[in-house]
XYZ file of C-alpha atoms in Angstrom:
656
model
C -7.274 3.542 20.082
C -9.845 3.360 17.295
C -13.498 4.282 17.834
C -15.798 3.473 14.918
C -19.298 4.874 15.369
C -22.281 4.134 13.135
C -20.412 3.094 9.997
C -22.978 2.833 7.199
C -22.242 2.651 3.483
C -24.460 4.169 0.839
C -27.170 1.850 -0.524
C -26.371 0.016 -3.754
C -29.434 0.544 -5.975
C -32.042 -1.895 -4.620
C -29.539 -3.803 -2.477
C -29.046 -3.075 1.228
C -25.878 -1.240 2.264
C -22.741 -3.335 2.503
C -22.202 -2.042 6.058
C -25.121 -0.983 8.235
C -24.639 0.854 11.559
C -21.424 -0.857 12.683
C -19.776 0.443 15.868
C -16.820 -1.026 17.726
C -13.565 -0.148 19.453
C -9.986 -1.308 18.938
C -7.966 -0.599 22.051
C -4.341 0.384 22.269
C -1.997 -2.432 23.214
C -4.352 -5.041 21.750
C -4.845 -6.833 18.456
C -8.435 -6.602 17.218
C -9.712 -8.883 14.467
C -12.612 -7.926 12.207
C -14.019 -11.346 11.341
C -16.448 -12.208 8.590
C -16.927 -14.320 5.517
C -16.362 -12.974 2.025
C -18.922 -10.227 1.396
C -19.586 -9.583 5.089
C -18.446 -5.964 4.749
C -14.985 -6.042 6.332
C -13.180 -4.144 3.565
C -16.052 -1.677 3.205
C -15.871 -0.955 6.932
C -12.155 -0.231 6.681
C -12.658 2.042 3.682
C -15.364 3.952 5.564
C -13.032 4.304 8.539
C -10.254 5.642 6.302
C -12.674 7.999 4.489
C -12.053 6.312 1.150
C -15.730 5.609 0.514
C -18.830 7.736 0.821
C -21.138 6.854 3.679
C -22.250 7.786 7.165
C -20.579 7.402 10.498
C -17.301 8.616 11.914
C -14.075 7.036 13.126
C -11.720 8.521 15.688
C -8.042 7.631 15.787
C -6.889 8.569 19.275
C -9.707 11.097 19.462
C -9.352 12.665 15.992
C -10.974 11.814 12.661
C -8.525 11.077 9.890
C -9.302 14.251 7.960
C -8.199 16.278 10.994
C -4.794 14.592 11.114
C -2.157 16.619 9.260
C 0.005 13.617 8.354
C -2.116 10.444 8.352
C 0.822 8.121 7.599
C 2.427 9.051 10.929
C -0.720 8.115 12.832
C -2.168 5.216 10.802
C -0.270 2.588 8.825
C -2.563 1.010 6.246
C -2.399 -2.051 4.017
C -5.396 -2.494 1.718
C -5.104 -5.271 -0.839
C -1.881 -5.448 -2.814
C 0.904 -2.998 -2.065
C 0.476 0.035 -4.365
C 3.561 0.861 -6.372
C 5.016 0.775 -9.860
C 6.069 -2.834 -10.617
C 9.359 -1.634 -12.141
C 10.392 0.211 -8.982
C 12.816 -1.440 -6.568
C 11.849 -2.353 -3.025
C 14.331 0.046 -1.456
C 13.583 2.829 -3.959
C 9.872 2.614 -3.242
C 10.412 2.851 0.503
C 12.854 5.758 0.151
C 10.261 7.566 -1.945
C 7.651 7.051 0.780
C 10.188 8.268 3.349
C 10.417 11.550 1.466
C 6.629 11.847 1.330
C 6.251 11.158 5.064
C 9.155 13.381 6.075
C 11.256 10.671 7.744
C 14.960 9.979 7.188
C 15.844 7.819 4.200
C 17.700 5.346 6.458
C 14.284 4.342 7.796
C 13.806 2.275 4.633
C 16.762 0.047 5.518
C 15.554 -0.293 9.112
C 12.105 -1.590 8.196
C 13.545 -3.845 5.484
C 15.728 -5.473 8.119
C 12.740 -5.925 10.416
C 10.578 -7.651 7.799
C 13.463 -9.744 6.472
C 13.698 -8.229 2.981
C 17.238 -6.857 3.119
C 18.444 -9.377 0.565
C 15.590 -8.372 -1.785
C 15.962 -4.593 -1.536
C 17.129 -4.314 -5.161
C 14.336 -6.533 -6.516
C 11.470 -5.067 -8.525
C 8.038 -4.897 -6.921
C 6.561 -6.883 -9.777
C 8.828 -9.859 -9.031
C 7.846 -10.290 -5.355
C 5.942 -13.395 -4.326
C 2.705 -13.190 -2.354
C 4.465 -13.747 0.956
C 7.166 -11.198 0.201
C 4.496 -8.736 -0.918
C 2.776 -9.058 2.466
C 6.073 -8.461 4.259
C 6.724 -5.460 2.058
C 3.239 -4.146 2.788
C 3.948 -4.360 6.504
C 7.208 -2.469 5.920
C 5.274 0.310 4.154
C 2.791 0.467 7.031
C 5.563 0.665 9.657
C 7.643 3.187 7.734
C 6.457 6.366 9.460
C 6.322 4.719 12.911
C 2.507 4.895 13.184
C 0.611 4.250 16.377
C -2.191 2.373 14.607
C -2.023 -0.408 12.012
C -5.078 -1.101 9.822
C -4.546 -4.211 7.700
C -7.025 -5.825 5.322
C -6.414 -9.569 5.115
C -2.681 -9.391 5.835
C -2.321 -13.181 6.072
C -4.261 -14.081 2.917
C -2.284 -16.452 0.721
C 0.594 -16.855 3.173
C 2.174 -20.079 4.293
C 1.989 -21.290 7.872
C 5.477 -20.032 8.666
C 4.787 -16.628 7.124
C 1.513 -16.322 9.044
C 3.263 -17.035 12.325
C 5.865 -14.433 11.530
C 3.243 -11.817 10.620
C 1.125 -12.486 13.686
C 4.187 -12.275 15.908
C 5.156 -8.924 14.395
C 1.658 -7.551 14.951
C 1.683 -8.845 18.506
C 5.043 -7.131 19.099
C 3.624 -3.832 17.795
C 0.665 -4.126 20.163
C 2.980 -5.018 23.057
C 4.716 -1.667 22.579
C 1.417 0.160 23.068
C 0.217 0.336 19.464
C -3.226 -0.447 18.108
C -3.676 -3.214 15.542
C -6.872 -3.810 13.540
C -6.887 -6.585 10.954
C -9.523 -8.414 8.935
C -9.768 -12.142 8.439
C -12.275 -14.695 7.249
C -10.785 -17.525 9.337
C -12.226 -17.870 12.873
C -9.254 -20.022 13.922
C -6.850 -17.273 12.919
C -8.922 -14.679 14.767
C -8.961 -16.754 17.958
C -5.250 -17.466 17.762
C -4.073 -13.972 16.812
C -6.386 -11.390 18.335
C -7.197 -10.185 21.832
C -10.661 -9.136 20.714
C -12.823 -10.411 17.860
C -15.491 -8.277 16.159
C -17.740 -10.433 13.971
C -19.602 -9.079 10.949
C -22.323 -10.890 9.059
C -24.005 -9.389 6.003
C -22.816 -5.932 6.940
C -24.086 -5.945 10.519
C -22.312 -6.452 13.825
C -23.249 -9.781 15.379
C -20.626 -10.149 18.127
C -17.907 -8.168 19.888
C -16.035 -10.487 22.255
C -12.746 -11.154 23.934
C -10.768 -13.850 22.184
C -11.267 -16.279 25.067
C -15.047 -15.802 25.000
C -15.056 -16.061 21.230
C -13.125 -19.319 21.329
C -15.443 -20.738 23.967
C -18.728 -19.672 22.380
C -18.060 -19.521 18.645
C -15.490 -22.263 18.137
C -16.085 -25.900 18.887
C -13.539 -27.402 21.297
C -12.374 -30.979 20.861
C -9.828 -33.453 22.175
C -7.163 -34.658 19.738
C -5.811 -38.170 20.414
C -3.043 -40.068 18.636
C -2.798 -43.744 19.445
C -1.906 -46.920 17.527
C -5.207 -48.366 18.823
C -7.438 -45.634 17.423
C -10.326 -47.924 16.450
C -10.437 -49.633 19.845
C -10.289 -46.346 21.760
C -13.018 -44.834 19.570
C -15.291 -47.784 20.290
C -14.628 -47.572 24.032
C -15.337 -43.827 24.104
C -18.607 -44.308 22.245
C -19.641 -47.150 24.569
C -18.821 -45.112 27.671
C -20.800 -42.118 26.383
C -23.877 -44.289 25.742
C -23.654 -45.826 29.194
C -23.366 -42.396 30.817
C -26.046 -40.883 28.553
C -23.656 -38.127 27.379
C -23.488 -36.571 23.925
C -19.988 -37.415 22.659
C -18.982 -37.464 18.999
C -15.904 -39.445 17.979
C -14.432 -38.799 14.516
C -11.777 -41.102 13.100
C -9.202 -39.031 11.239
C -6.425 -40.154 8.911
C -3.883 -42.553 10.363
C -3.816 -43.057 14.115
C -5.650 -39.857 15.080
C -9.159 -39.387 16.410
C -11.056 -36.241 17.404
C -13.458 -36.357 20.335
C -16.171 -33.688 20.585
C -18.088 -33.197 23.835
C -15.500 -34.689 26.170
C -12.362 -33.644 28.040
C -8.745 -34.687 28.151
C -9.238 -36.054 31.662
C -12.141 -38.289 30.650
C -10.439 -39.598 27.508
C -7.181 -40.186 29.385
C -8.932 -42.065 32.172
C -10.642 -44.412 29.717
C -7.382 -45.031 27.851
C -5.498 -45.724 31.098
C -8.234 -47.998 32.457
C -8.072 -50.197 29.359
C -4.275 -50.060 28.954
C -4.245 -48.186 25.631
C -0.986 -46.508 24.670
C -1.461 -42.808 23.814
C 1.067 -40.768 21.854
C -0.781 -37.467 22.056
C -3.628 -36.099 24.134
C -4.401 -32.436 23.640
C -7.299 -30.029 23.807
C -7.911 -28.130 20.576
C -10.063 -25.154 19.759
C -10.533 -25.515 16.032
C -13.274 -25.243 13.451
C -17.027 -25.372 13.901
C -17.175 -29.093 13.274
C -15.504 -32.017 11.582
C -16.800 -31.108 8.107
C -15.897 -27.415 8.027
C -12.170 -27.533 8.190
C -9.081 -29.631 7.853
C -8.862 -32.345 10.518
C -5.102 -31.991 10.738
C -5.259 -28.650 12.495
C -1.998 -29.179 14.308
C -0.205 -29.775 11.057
C -1.558 -26.497 9.713
C -2.026 -23.455 11.873
C -4.867 -24.194 14.279
C -4.622 -23.256 17.941
C -3.904 -26.019 20.387
C -4.302 -26.207 24.134
C -1.971 -28.878 25.448
C -2.725 -30.723 28.652
C -0.436 -32.794 30.817
C -0.870 -35.183 33.747
C -4.253 -36.515 32.753
C -5.692 -33.030 32.352
C -4.540 -31.695 35.721
C -2.880 -28.751 34.000
C -5.759 -28.175 31.651
C -6.358 -24.663 32.869
C -3.228 -23.426 31.067
C -4.277 -22.675 27.511
C -1.714 -21.628 24.927
C -1.673 -21.236 21.174
C 0.211 -23.999 19.403
C 3.185 -23.339 17.132
C 4.019 -26.712 15.660
C 2.671 -30.220 15.245
C 3.586 -32.553 18.108
C 6.368 -35.022 17.557
C 5.371 -38.581 17.220
C 7.091 -40.863 19.665
C 6.082 -43.562 22.093
C 5.508 -42.621 25.755
C 4.637 -45.018 28.545
C 1.360 -44.535 30.385
C 1.516 -44.993 34.112
C -0.189 -43.885 37.309
C -2.775 -41.968 35.368
C -0.180 -39.813 33.617
C -0.471 -39.280 29.893
C 2.563 -37.335 28.664
C 2.356 -35.660 25.245
C 5.442 -35.998 23.072
C 5.929 -32.220 22.815
C 4.285 -28.935 23.767
C 4.363 -25.724 21.736
C 2.697 -22.525 22.790
C 2.986 -18.775 22.256
C 0.388 -16.797 24.237
C -2.858 -17.181 26.131
C -6.099 -16.789 24.190
C -7.322 -14.405 26.863
C -5.267 -11.480 25.477
C -1.792 -11.550 26.929
C 0.342 -8.600 25.882
C 3.348 -10.540 24.706
C 4.196 -13.851 23.095
C 5.880 -16.684 24.963
C 7.226 -19.731 23.213
C 8.043 -23.048 24.864
C 10.163 -25.851 23.433
C 10.269 -29.315 24.840
C 12.458 -32.093 23.550
C 11.882 -35.800 24.306
C 14.330 -35.451 27.188
C 12.206 -32.682 28.678
C 14.473 -29.646 28.223
C 12.580 -26.378 27.850
C 13.437 -22.874 26.721
C 11.472 -19.638 26.669
C 11.723 -16.018 25.693
C 10.119 -13.233 27.685
C 7.214 -11.689 25.754
C 7.981 -8.191 27.031
C 11.046 -8.020 24.780
C 8.770 -8.241 21.706
C 10.510 -11.412 20.532
C 9.291 -14.969 20.117
C 11.412 -18.047 19.729
C 9.741 -20.849 17.786
C 9.464 -24.401 19.031
C 12.225 -26.457 17.467
C 11.631 -30.050 16.449
C 12.498 -32.391 13.634
C 9.297 -31.345 11.874
C 9.563 -27.535 11.946
C 11.678 -24.643 13.179
C 10.459 -21.071 13.470
C 12.480 -17.984 12.803
C 13.033 -15.635 15.735
C 11.249 -12.297 15.471
C 13.556 -9.294 15.226
C 12.900 -6.147 17.181
C 10.550 -3.625 15.648
C 12.231 -0.524 14.205
C 13.052 2.073 16.843
C 10.849 5.129 17.283
C 11.767 8.078 15.097
C 11.147 11.795 15.037
C 9.781 13.501 11.966
C 12.391 15.387 9.986
C 12.047 19.106 10.772
C 12.570 20.148 7.144
C 10.249 22.788 5.660
C 7.135 21.219 4.220
C 7.758 22.234 0.562
C 10.938 20.150 0.499
C 9.176 16.890 1.316
C 6.985 16.716 -1.825
C 9.904 17.946 -3.930
C 12.193 15.244 -2.553
C 9.429 12.701 -3.084
C 8.837 13.795 -6.677
C 12.542 13.620 -7.521
C 12.785 10.057 -6.196
C 9.604 9.132 -8.016
C 10.878 10.494 -11.317
C 14.266 8.777 -11.220
C 13.035 5.544 -9.629
C 11.838 4.027 -12.904
C 13.314 4.150 -16.383
C 10.218 5.530 -18.123
C 11.481 9.105 -18.159
C 14.930 8.183 -19.426
C 13.525 5.935 -22.158
C 11.046 8.603 -23.249
C 13.763 11.256 -23.417
C 16.039 8.982 -25.449
C 13.240 8.182 -27.921
C 12.417 11.886 -28.285
C 16.039 12.784 -29.039
C 16.431 10.028 -31.621
C 13.112 10.781 -33.359
C 13.795 14.508 -33.356
C 17.268 14.094 -34.871
C 16.018 11.766 -37.615
C 13.102 14.050 -38.393
C 15.409 17.088 -38.621
C 17.602 15.260 -41.165
C 14.541 14.245 -43.217
C 13.088 17.774 -43.169
C 16.412 19.237 -44.291
C 16.579 16.752 -47.134
C 13.015 17.479 -48.279
C 13.333 21.244 -47.860
C 10.549 23.871 -47.693
C 10.850 24.002 -43.890
C 11.707 27.288 -42.132
C 15.079 27.310 -40.431
C 13.583 27.824 -36.963
C 11.263 24.845 -37.347
C 14.064 22.766 -38.813
C 16.252 23.217 -35.738
C 13.534 21.791 -33.460
C 12.284 19.169 -35.993
C 8.779 20.585 -36.221
C 7.147 19.903 -39.603
C 4.115 21.900 -40.593
C 2.023 18.723 -40.827
C 2.368 17.907 -37.102
C 0.528 19.907 -34.438
C 3.496 19.652 -32.036
C 7.181 18.738 -32.330
C 8.443 15.465 -30.782
C 10.052 17.289 -27.846
C 6.784 18.971 -26.864
C 4.883 15.690 -27.131
C 7.550 13.945 -25.044
C 7.439 16.666 -22.390
C 3.653 16.424 -22.275
C 3.838 12.655 -21.903
C 6.342 12.925 -19.043
C 4.120 15.495 -17.351
C 1.071 13.260 -17.731
C 2.967 10.275 -16.334
C 3.964 12.337 -13.289
C 0.354 12.270 -12.074
C -1.068 9.421 -14.129
C 1.204 6.825 -12.529
C 0.128 8.065 -9.116
C -3.451 7.013 -9.761
C -2.514 3.813 -11.554
C 0.086 2.806 -8.945
C -0.757 5.062 -5.962
C 2.611 4.940 -4.237
C 2.081 8.264 -2.517
C -1.114 7.027 -0.910
C 0.161 3.943 0.848
C -1.320 5.418 4.033
C -4.874 5.879 2.731
C -5.178 4.243 -0.654
C -5.768 7.353 -2.763
C -3.720 10.234 -4.149
C -4.340 13.525 -2.334
C -4.689 16.687 -4.399
C -2.525 19.174 -2.536
C -0.882 22.378 -3.629
C 2.500 21.300 -2.280
C 2.441 18.120 -4.343
C 1.235 20.027 -7.425
C 3.987 22.622 -7.048
C 6.625 19.888 -6.727
C 5.367 18.092 -9.821
C 5.214 21.311 -11.852
C 8.744 22.237 -10.782
C 10.210 18.825 -11.639
C 8.233 18.755 -14.905
C 9.600 22.212 -15.772
C 13.178 21.125 -15.144
C 12.661 17.955 -17.170
C 11.033 19.839 -20.049
C 13.764 22.484 -20.035
C 16.476 19.826 -20.185
C 14.610 18.024 -22.957
C 14.194 21.247 -24.965
C 17.870 22.154 -24.685
C 19.069 18.611 -25.465
C 16.733 18.338 -28.448
C 17.925 21.628 -29.902
C 21.569 20.727 -29.323
C 21.223 17.241 -30.823
C 19.383 18.559 -33.884
C 22.009 21.237 -34.543
C 24.816 18.727 -34.109
C 23.224 16.166 -36.437
C 22.475 18.799 -39.075
C 26.064 20.004 -38.869
C 27.440 16.469 -39.271
C 25.183 15.618 -42.212
C 24.800 18.902 -44.132
C 27.516 21.200 -42.857
C 27.638 24.570 -41.116
C 24.967 26.291 -43.173
C 21.983 24.560 -41.571
C 23.556 24.611 -38.101
C 23.830 28.376 -37.818
C 22.047 30.064 -34.923
C 19.345 32.569 -36.032
C 19.854 36.233 -35.216
C 16.604 36.417 -33.219
C 17.626 33.427 -31.114
C 16.420 35.010 -27.847
C 12.765 35.268 -28.792
C 12.867 31.943 -30.615
C 14.434 30.258 -27.575
C 11.820 31.784 -25.277
C 9.048 30.544 -27.569
C 10.585 27.090 -27.795
C 11.129 26.696 -24.043
C 7.704 28.130 -23.274
C 6.071 25.659 -25.645
C 7.822 22.591 -24.196
C 7.363 23.639 -20.569
C 3.734 24.595 -21.232
C 3.018 21.162 -22.714
C 4.575 19.523 -19.662
C 2.429 21.626 -17.350
C -0.690 20.835 -19.356
C 0.055 17.118 -19.010
C 0.562 17.407 -15.243
C -2.595 19.443 -14.621
C -4.854 17.387 -16.870
C -3.613 14.048 -15.500
C -4.038 15.302 -11.931
C -7.513 16.579 -12.693
C -8.819 13.587 -14.643
C -6.681 10.917 -12.861
C -5.354 9.471 -16.103
C -2.170 9.620 -18.158
C -4.210 9.362 -21.356
C -6.280 12.385 -20.370
C -3.109 14.363 -19.696
C -1.634 13.571 -23.092
C -4.976 14.264 -24.770
C -5.029 17.731 -23.186
C -1.578 18.432 -24.616
C -2.600 17.453 -28.136
C -5.916 19.305 -27.866
C -4.196 22.687 -27.544
C -2.844 22.977 -31.127
C -5.672 21.004 -32.714
C -8.724 22.544 -31.042
C -7.807 25.557 -28.912
C -5.465 27.269 -31.376
C -8.055 27.394 -34.217
C -10.634 28.740 -31.770
C -8.274 31.464 -30.567
C -7.385 32.411 -34.134
C -11.040 32.550 -35.084
C -11.793 34.842 -32.171
C -8.849 37.126 -32.935
C -9.652 37.309 -36.635
C -13.310 38.058 -36.054
C -14.821 41.529 -36.561
C -13.919 44.040 -33.876
C -13.954 47.810 -33.509
C -10.654 48.038 -31.672
C -7.566 45.830 -31.618
C -4.683 45.344 -29.200
C -2.046 46.487 -31.693
C 1.090 47.830 -30.108
C 0.324 46.245 -26.739
C 3.921 45.026 -26.071
C 5.298 48.520 -26.813
C 2.809 50.276 -24.547
C 3.440 47.716 -21.809
C 7.134 48.414 -22.067
C 6.575 52.140 -21.842
C 4.300 51.736 -18.818
C 6.156 49.216 -16.679
C 9.663 48.608 -17.912
C 11.111 51.957 -18.820
C 13.204 52.119 -15.618
C 14.219 48.445 -15.284
C 17.973 47.905 -14.893
C 20.063 45.487 -16.941
C 17.597 45.581 -19.827
C 14.925 43.571 -18.016
C 12.251 44.960 -20.279
C 13.582 42.846 -23.147
C 12.757 39.617 -21.381
C 9.208 40.597 -20.487
C 8.679 41.870 -24.021
C 9.834 38.478 -25.300
C 7.345 36.772 -22.990
C 4.588 39.070 -24.206
C 5.415 38.209 -27.824
C 5.315 34.498 -26.994
C 1.906 34.810 -25.368
C 0.713 36.926 -28.254
C 1.346 34.058 -30.699
C -1.626 31.766 -31.426
C -0.050 28.672 -29.882
C 1.264 30.615 -26.914
C -2.075 32.267 -26.243
C -3.968 29.004 -26.597
C -1.528 27.201 -24.302
C -1.780 29.959 -21.704
C -5.568 29.799 -21.869
C -5.566 26.016 -21.462
C -3.146 26.102 -18.535
C -5.231 28.766 -16.809
C -8.421 26.709 -17.225
C -6.762 23.496 -16.010
C -5.207 25.205 -13.015
C -8.514 26.789 -12.017
C -10.269 23.437 -12.329
C -7.574 21.767 -10.226
C -7.866 24.420 -7.506
C -11.649 24.096 -7.562
C -11.307 20.340 -7.034
C -9.005 20.894 -4.050
C -11.403 23.375 -2.446
C -14.403 21.124 -3.038
C -12.677 18.142 -1.405
C -11.706 20.260 1.599
C -15.264 21.528 1.999
C -16.505 17.930 1.977
């Protein structure tokens, strides 16, 4: 269950807080609706519960605050606004990536896609999904890790009637299996029809916390819906009878042959119609809007709840939510019996655990599905036909793989899920090859720089810039399209995730460095012959410098983008190293000093590497020479500063 205690947002300048001392409970096995108009504080309350916004108060999910839960996605499934994810990623690829992050088997993606009815769209891009499909996909993301609790912000906004029925049935099925469901809505009719308990917010304060039956009785205005070809005559008779009996009855003439009667009952209306011989096609109790001017009069044609009565109101104590509009057809009135053309119902407003659907044809045949099986069969008529709800995905156990493998598997699927990395690498190779040919034609470029297409006028070669851009995208896309944070709406800064991103960025940068060097040598050989394609004699140290530069730029992009939450900031940090940091390092090294570090690599070799087997001292000496270069030293300094800042941010967030 969910226990929200004293939720209060921080004041907004001179305005009162958006949420002020809100406390409520959402019980397991029930659907709880957080009701309120736009600006009432529903979304702010959810963000305070999920610790996404600064404020006071605490929320317990089955006795634990969210920050104390090791894997929040396995406890709480969240849908806030639009589904976060790169628009170029496929539906199935996005879910498989989240499977890796949550530590569940990849086949889970296909299971939830089948449940929400998106199997045929699994290869579609996220950016091409309609609003209804996006809501279904959001529910699939929330159900992916088999959470106990679902927290959904406006899940039915913008959906059609059929899609709303499907969504509400799926949420009811989750609650029937013992889960907790908390959703927000601005429609009181939807809250009464969908939820077992309704929590009402108004201007950031709690004004009511009621069972759905009490909410429908006290907050919604009941009425009697009548369809008859003699609507005008019946309206006049009802008004006359109310005046004679000194009762307050309001009769509203709707479109066509329908009237709505407020302040009366089905039994009273039916008796008057029978006494005067008026043919009635429909007579039903409705719990709809707050009055005739606040909502659509054709509630049955939309998605309003209906309580159908038979036998002149004798069965009026059975209240059920309506699925479809009644069929129009003529029925004879006799012996005080007014038979509606059709009945459609799903569950009692008083909070039944399951959904039950009833169909009735003109001949009177009925069919039902037991709500305990978590399925609902829609009422079938010539006007509408509902899709049967599939079973929810089966319970799963978390994959017992070591924790470092989960972020690594996630990062690999993230990197290959979109074509940005492949396009960037292709552009880098083409630009580098063309630049190498141009530099060879112009001349005056050292052979080592020519092989990597690095002119003196540019601070970095194309391969280093490309590696830095790919590293910045690795974290920048997370904050722009927070796929990893589908459970809480933000990107966590964790060492496991950072290590996975640095490892994948290193492998990508290494491949890019090797491919760039190979392509440049091959192009130079094809255009100018073997002379320019010869490998230098000191290729080991040059290769170490080249790989260190490209990998260092990739790391700088990852760290800066993760620290500043922006791809642009990551790329700016990469470019800043040769433009700003290198001149500063050179100025410091060239300044006046009494002693210098001359001969440091040789003394280091004598101290540490004199007994290393297989000539290991050569490799460390090469690394020392790389770091001793101005660019290498500046890059090392920048990476150290960025890493320390990143670690400081992690520690500060944990302390909070």
